[in-house]
Tab-separated table of N, CA and C in Angstrom:
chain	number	residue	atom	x	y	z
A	112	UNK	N	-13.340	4.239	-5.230
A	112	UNK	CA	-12.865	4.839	-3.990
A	112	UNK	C	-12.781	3.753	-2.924
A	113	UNK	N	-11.545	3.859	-1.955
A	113	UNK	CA	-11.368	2.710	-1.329
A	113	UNK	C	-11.748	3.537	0.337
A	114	UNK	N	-12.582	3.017	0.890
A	114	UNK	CA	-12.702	3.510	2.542
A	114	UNK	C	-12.333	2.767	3.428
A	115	UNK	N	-11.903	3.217	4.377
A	115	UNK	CA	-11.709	2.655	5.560
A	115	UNK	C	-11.967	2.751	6.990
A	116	UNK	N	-12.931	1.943	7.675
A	116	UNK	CA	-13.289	2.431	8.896
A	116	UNK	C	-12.785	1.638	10.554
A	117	UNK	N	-12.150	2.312	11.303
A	117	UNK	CA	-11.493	1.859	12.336
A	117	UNK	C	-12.308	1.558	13.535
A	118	UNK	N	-12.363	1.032	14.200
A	118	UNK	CA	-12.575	0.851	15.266
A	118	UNK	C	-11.698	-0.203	16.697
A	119	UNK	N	-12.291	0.218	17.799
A	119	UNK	CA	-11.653	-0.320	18.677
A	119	UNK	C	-10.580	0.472	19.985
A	120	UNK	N	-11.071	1.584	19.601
A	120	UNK	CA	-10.339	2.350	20.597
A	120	UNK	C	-10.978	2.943	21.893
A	121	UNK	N	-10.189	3.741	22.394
A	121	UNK	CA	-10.965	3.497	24.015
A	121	UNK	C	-9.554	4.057	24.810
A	122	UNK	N	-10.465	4.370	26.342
A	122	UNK	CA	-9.980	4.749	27.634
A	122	UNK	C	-9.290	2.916	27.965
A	123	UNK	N	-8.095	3.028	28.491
A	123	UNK	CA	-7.163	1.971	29.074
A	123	UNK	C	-6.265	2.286	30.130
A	124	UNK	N	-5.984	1.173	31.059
A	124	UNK	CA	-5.174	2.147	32.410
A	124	UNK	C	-3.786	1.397	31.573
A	125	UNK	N	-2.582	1.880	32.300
A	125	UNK	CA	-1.463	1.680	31.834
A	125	UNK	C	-1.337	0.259	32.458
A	126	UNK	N	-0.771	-0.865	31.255
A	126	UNK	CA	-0.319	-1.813	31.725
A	126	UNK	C	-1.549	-2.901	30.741
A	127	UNK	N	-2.783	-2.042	30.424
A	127	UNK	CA	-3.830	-2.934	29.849
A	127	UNK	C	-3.774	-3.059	28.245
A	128	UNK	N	-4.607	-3.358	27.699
A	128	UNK	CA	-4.743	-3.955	26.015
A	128	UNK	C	-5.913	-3.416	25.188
A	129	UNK	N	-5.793	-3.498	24.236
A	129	UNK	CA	-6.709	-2.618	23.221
A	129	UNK	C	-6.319	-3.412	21.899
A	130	UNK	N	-7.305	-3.536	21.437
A	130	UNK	CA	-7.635	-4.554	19.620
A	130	UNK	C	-8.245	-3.263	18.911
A	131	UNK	N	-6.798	-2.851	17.387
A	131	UNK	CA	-8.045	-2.054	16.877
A	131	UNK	C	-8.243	-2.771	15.660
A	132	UNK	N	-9.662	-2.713	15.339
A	132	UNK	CA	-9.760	-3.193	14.021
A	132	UNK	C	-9.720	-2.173	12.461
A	133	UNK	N	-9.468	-2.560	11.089
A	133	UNK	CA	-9.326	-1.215	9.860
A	133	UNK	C	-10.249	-2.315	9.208
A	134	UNK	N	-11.183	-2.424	8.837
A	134	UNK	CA	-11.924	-2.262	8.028
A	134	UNK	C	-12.231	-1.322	6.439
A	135	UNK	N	-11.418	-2.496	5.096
A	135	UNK	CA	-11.600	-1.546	4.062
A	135	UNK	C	-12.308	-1.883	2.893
A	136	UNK	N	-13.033	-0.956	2.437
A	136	UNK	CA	-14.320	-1.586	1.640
A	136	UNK	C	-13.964	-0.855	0.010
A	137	UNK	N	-14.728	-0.917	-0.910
A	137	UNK	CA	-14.987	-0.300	-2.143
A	137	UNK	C	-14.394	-1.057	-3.526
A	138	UNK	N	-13.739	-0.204	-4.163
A	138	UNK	CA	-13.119	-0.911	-5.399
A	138	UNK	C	-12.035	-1.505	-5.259
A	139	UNK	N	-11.626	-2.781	-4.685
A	139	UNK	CA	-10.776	-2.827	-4.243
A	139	UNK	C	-10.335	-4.234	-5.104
A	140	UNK	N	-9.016	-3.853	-6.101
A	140	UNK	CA	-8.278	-5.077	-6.621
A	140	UNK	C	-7.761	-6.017	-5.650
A	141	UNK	N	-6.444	-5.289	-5.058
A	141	UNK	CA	-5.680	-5.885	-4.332
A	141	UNK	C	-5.080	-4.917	-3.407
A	142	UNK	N	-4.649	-5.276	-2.064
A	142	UNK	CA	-4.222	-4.334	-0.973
A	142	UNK	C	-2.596	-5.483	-0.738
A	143	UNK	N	-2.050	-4.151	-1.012
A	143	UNK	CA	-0.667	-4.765	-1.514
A	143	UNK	C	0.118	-4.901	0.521
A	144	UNK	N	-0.301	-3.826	0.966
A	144	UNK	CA	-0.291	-3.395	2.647
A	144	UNK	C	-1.025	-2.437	2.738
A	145	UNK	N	-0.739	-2.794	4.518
A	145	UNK	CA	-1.645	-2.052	5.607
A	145	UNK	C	-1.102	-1.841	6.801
A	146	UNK	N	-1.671	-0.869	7.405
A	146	UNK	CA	-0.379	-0.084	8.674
A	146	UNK	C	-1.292	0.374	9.410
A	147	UNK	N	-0.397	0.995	10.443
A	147	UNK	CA	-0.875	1.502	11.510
A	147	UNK	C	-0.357	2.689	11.827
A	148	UNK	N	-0.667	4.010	11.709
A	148	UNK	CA	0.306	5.027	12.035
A	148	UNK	C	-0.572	5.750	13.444
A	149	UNK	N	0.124	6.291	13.823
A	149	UNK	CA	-0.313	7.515	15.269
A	149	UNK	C	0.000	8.832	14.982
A	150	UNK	N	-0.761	9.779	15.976
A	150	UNK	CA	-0.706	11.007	15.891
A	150	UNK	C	-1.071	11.364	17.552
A	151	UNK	N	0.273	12.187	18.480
A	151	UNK	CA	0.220	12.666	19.236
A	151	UNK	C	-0.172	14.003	19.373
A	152	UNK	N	-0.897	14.837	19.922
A	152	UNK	CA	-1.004	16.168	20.440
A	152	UNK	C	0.533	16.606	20.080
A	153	UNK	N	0.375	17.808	19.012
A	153	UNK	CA	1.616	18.181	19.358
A	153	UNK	C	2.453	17.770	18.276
A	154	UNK	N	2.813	16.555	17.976
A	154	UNK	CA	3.893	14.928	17.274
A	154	UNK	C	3.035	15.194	15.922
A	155	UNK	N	4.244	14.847	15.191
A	155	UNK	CA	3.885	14.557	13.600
A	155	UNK	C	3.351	12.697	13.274
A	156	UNK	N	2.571	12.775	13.024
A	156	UNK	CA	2.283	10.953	12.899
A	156	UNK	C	3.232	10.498	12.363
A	157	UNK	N	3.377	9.476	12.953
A	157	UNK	CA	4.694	8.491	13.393
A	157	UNK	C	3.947	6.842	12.580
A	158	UNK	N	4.700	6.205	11.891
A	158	UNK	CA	4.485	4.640	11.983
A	158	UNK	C	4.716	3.683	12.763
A	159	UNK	N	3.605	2.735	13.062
A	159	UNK	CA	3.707	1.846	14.226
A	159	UNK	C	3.853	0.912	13.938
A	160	UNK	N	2.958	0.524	12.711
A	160	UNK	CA	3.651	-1.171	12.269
A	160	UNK	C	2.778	-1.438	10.617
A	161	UNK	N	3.355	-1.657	9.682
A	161	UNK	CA	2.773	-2.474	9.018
A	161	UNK	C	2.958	-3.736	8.759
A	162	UNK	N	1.959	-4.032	7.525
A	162	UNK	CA	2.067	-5.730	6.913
A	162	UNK	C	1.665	-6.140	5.612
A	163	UNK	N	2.153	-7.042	4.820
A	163	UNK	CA	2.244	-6.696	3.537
A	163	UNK	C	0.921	-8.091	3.331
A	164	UNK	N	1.230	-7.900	1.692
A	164	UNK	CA	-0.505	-9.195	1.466
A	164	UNK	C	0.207	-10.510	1.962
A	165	UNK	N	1.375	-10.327	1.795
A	165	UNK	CA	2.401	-12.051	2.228
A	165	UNK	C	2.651	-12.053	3.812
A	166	UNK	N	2.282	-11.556	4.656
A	166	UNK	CA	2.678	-11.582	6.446
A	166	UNK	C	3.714	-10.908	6.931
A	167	UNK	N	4.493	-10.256	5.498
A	167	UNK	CA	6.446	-9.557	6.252
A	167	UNK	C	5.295	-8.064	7.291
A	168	UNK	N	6.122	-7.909	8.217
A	168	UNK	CA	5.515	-7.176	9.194
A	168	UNK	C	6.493	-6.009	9.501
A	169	UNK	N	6.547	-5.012	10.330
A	169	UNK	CA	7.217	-3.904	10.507
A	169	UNK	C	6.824	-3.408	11.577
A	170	UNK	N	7.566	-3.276	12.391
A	170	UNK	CA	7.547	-2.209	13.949
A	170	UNK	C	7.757	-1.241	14.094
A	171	UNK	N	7.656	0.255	14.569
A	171	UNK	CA	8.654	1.284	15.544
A	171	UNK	C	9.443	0.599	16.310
A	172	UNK	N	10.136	0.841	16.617
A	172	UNK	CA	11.226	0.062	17.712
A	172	UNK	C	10.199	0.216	19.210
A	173	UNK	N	9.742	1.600	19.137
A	173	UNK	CA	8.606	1.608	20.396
A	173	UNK	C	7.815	0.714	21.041
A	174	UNK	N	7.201	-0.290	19.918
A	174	UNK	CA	5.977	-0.640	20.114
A	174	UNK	C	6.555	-2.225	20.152
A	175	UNK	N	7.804	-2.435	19.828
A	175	UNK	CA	8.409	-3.777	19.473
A	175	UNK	C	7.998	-4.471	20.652
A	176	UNK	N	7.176	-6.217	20.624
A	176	UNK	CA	7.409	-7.004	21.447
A	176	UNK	C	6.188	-6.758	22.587
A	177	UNK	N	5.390	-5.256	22.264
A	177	UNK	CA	3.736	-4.649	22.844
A	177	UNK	C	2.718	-4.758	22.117
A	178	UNK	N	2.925	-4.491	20.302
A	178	UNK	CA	1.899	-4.438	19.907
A	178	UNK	C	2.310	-5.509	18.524
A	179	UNK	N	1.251	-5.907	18.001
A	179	UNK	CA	1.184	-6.862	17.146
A	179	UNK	C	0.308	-6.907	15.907
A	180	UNK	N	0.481	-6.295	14.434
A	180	UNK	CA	-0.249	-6.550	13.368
A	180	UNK	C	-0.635	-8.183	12.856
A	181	UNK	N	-2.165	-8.006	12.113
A	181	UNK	CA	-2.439	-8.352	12.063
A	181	UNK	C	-3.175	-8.287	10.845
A	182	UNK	N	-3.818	-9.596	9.368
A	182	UNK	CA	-4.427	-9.219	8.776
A	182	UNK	C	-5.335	-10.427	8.757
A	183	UNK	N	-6.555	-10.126	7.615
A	183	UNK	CA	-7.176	-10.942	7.109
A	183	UNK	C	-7.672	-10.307	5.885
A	184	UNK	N	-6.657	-11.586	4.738
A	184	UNK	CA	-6.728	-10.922	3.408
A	184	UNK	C	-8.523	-11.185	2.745
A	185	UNK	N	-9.183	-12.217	3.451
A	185	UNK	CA	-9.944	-12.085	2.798
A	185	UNK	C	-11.718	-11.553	2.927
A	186	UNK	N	-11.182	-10.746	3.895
A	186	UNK	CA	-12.326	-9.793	4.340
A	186	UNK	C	-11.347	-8.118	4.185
A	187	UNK	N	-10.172	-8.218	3.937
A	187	UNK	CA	-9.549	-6.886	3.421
A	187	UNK	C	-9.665	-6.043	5.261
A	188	UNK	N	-9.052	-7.163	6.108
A	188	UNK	CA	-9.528	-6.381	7.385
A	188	UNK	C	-7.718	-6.561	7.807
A	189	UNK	N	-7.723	-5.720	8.805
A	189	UNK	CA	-6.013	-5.550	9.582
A	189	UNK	C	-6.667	-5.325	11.031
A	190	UNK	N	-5.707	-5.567	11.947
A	190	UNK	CA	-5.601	-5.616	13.366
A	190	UNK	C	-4.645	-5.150	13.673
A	191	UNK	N	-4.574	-4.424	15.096
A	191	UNK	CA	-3.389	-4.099	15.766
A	191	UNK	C	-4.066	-4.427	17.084
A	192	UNK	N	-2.484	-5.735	17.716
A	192	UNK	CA	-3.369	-5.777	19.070
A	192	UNK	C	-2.069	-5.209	20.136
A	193	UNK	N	-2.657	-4.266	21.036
A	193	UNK	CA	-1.749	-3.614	21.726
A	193	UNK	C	-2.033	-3.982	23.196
A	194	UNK	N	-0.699	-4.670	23.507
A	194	UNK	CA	-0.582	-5.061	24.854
A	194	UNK	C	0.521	-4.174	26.115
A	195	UNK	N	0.576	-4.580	27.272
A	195	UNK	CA	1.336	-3.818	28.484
A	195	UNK	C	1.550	-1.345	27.627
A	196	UNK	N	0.081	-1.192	27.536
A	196	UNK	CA	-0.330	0.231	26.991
A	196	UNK	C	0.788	0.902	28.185
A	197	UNK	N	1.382	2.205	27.512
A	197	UNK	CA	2.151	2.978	28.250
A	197	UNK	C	1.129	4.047	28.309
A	198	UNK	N	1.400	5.084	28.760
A	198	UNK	CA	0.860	6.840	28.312
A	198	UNK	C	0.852	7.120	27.497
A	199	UNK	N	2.493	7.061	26.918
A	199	UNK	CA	3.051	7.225	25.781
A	199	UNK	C	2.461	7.128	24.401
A	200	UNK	N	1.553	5.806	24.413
A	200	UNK	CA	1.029	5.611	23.589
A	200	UNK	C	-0.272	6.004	23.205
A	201	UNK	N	-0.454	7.485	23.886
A	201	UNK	CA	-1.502	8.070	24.082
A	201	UNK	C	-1.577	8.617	22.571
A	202	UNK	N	-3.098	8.539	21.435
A	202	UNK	CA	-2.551	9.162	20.671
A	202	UNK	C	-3.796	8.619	19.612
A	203	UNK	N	-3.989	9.182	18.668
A	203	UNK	CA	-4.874	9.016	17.448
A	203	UNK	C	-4.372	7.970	16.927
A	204	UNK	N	-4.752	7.030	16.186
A	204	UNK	CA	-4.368	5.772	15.535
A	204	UNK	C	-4.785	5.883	14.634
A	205	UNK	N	-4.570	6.046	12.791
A	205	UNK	CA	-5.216	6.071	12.009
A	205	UNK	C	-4.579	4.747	11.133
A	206	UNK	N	-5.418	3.861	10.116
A	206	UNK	CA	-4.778	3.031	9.292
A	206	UNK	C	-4.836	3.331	7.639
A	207	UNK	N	-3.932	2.880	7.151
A	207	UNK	CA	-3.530	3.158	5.870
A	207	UNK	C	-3.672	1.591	5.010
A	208	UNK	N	-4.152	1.907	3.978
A	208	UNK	CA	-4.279	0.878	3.478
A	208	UNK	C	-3.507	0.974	2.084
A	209	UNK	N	-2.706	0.427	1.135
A	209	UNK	CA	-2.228	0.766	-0.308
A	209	UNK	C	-2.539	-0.319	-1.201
A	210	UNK	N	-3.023	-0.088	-2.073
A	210	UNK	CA	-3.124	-0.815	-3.046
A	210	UNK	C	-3.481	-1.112	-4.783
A	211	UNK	N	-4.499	-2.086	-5.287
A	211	UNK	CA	-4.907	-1.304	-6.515
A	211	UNK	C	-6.442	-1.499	-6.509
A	212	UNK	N	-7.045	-0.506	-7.419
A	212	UNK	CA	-8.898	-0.777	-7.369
A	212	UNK	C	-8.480	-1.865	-8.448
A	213	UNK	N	-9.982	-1.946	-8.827
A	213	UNK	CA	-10.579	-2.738	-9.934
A	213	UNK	C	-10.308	-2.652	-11.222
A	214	UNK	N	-10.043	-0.903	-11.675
A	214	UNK	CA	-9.898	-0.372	-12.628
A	214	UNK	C	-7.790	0.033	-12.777
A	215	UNK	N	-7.206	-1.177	-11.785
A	215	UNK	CA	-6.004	-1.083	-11.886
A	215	UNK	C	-5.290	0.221	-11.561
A	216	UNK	N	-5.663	0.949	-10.613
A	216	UNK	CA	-5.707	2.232	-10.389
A	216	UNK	C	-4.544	2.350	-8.754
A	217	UNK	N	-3.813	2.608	-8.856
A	217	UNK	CA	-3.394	2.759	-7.530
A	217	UNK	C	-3.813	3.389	-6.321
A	218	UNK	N	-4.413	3.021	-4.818
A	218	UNK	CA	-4.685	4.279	-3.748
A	218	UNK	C	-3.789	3.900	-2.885
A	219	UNK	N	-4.051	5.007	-2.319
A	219	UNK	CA	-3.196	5.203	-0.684
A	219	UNK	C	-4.122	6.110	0.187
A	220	UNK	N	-4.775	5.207	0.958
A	220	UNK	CA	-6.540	5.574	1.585
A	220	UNK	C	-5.759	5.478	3.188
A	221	UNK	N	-6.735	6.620	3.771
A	221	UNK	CA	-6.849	6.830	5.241
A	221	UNK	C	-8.075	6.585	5.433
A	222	UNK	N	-7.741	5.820	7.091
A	222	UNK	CA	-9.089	6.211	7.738
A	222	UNK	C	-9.377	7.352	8.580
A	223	UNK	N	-10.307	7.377	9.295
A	223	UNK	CA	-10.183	9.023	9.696
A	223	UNK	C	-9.530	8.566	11.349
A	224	UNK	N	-9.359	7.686	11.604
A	224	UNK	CA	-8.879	7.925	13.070
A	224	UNK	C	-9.378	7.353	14.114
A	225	UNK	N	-9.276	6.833	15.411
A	225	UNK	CA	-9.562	6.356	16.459
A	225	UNK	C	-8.907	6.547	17.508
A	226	UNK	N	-9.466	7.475	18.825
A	226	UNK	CA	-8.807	7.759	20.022
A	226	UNK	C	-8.250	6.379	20.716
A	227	UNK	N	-6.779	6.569	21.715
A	227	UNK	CA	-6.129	5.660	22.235
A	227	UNK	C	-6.187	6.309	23.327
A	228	UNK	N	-6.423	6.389	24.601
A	228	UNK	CA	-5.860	6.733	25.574
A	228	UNK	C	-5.399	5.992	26.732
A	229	UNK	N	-4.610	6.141	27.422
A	229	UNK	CA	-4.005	5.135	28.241
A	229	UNK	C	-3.600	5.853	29.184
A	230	UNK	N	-4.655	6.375	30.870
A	230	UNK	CA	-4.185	6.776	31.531
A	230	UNK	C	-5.119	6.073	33.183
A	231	UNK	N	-4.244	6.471	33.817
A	231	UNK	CA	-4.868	6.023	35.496
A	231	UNK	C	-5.807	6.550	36.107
């Protein structure tokens, strides 16, 4: 079983920055990628950015040029660092990790989530 635990989230006024970290532990072969998705009140979770084990990266058009993935393959850790925070980006952050265990097994693991809020 592959887990994953997030941290780094938090109250932010608009205009400020937030680092979250995914932390993923267990049987873990290889983590092929890792992402960042959101969940608004309301909004179906949306993708914000991933990144693969080689550095190719992926945006929302939203977040393009604000927020920035990040990994480190060899602690199996990912980053998202989010800069000039809107409202907008008010919202649950959960990360996804895909890959294979030990036993050559494929997952596709959540973490449970981390509040974003970004208000005045």
């Amino acid at each position: 079983q592959v887990r994953l635990v997030e941290s780094g989230g938090g109250l932010v006024q608009p205009g400020g920055s937030l680092r979250l970290s995914c932390a993923a532990s267990g049987s873990i072969f290889s983590i092929n990628a890792m992402g960042w998705y959101r969940q608004a009140p309301g909004k179906e979770r949306e993708l914000v950015a991933t990144i693969t084990s080689s550095g190719i990266t992926d945006y929302a058009d939203s977040v393009k040029g604000r927020f920035a993935i990040s990994r480190d393959n060899a602690y199996n850790t990912a980053y998202l660092q989010m800069n000039s925070l809107k409202p907008e980006d008010t919202a649950v952050y959960y990360c996804n990790a895909r890959g294979s265990n030990r036993w050559y097994h494929t997952f596709d693991s959540w973490g449970q989530g981390t509040q974003v809020t970004v208000s005045s």
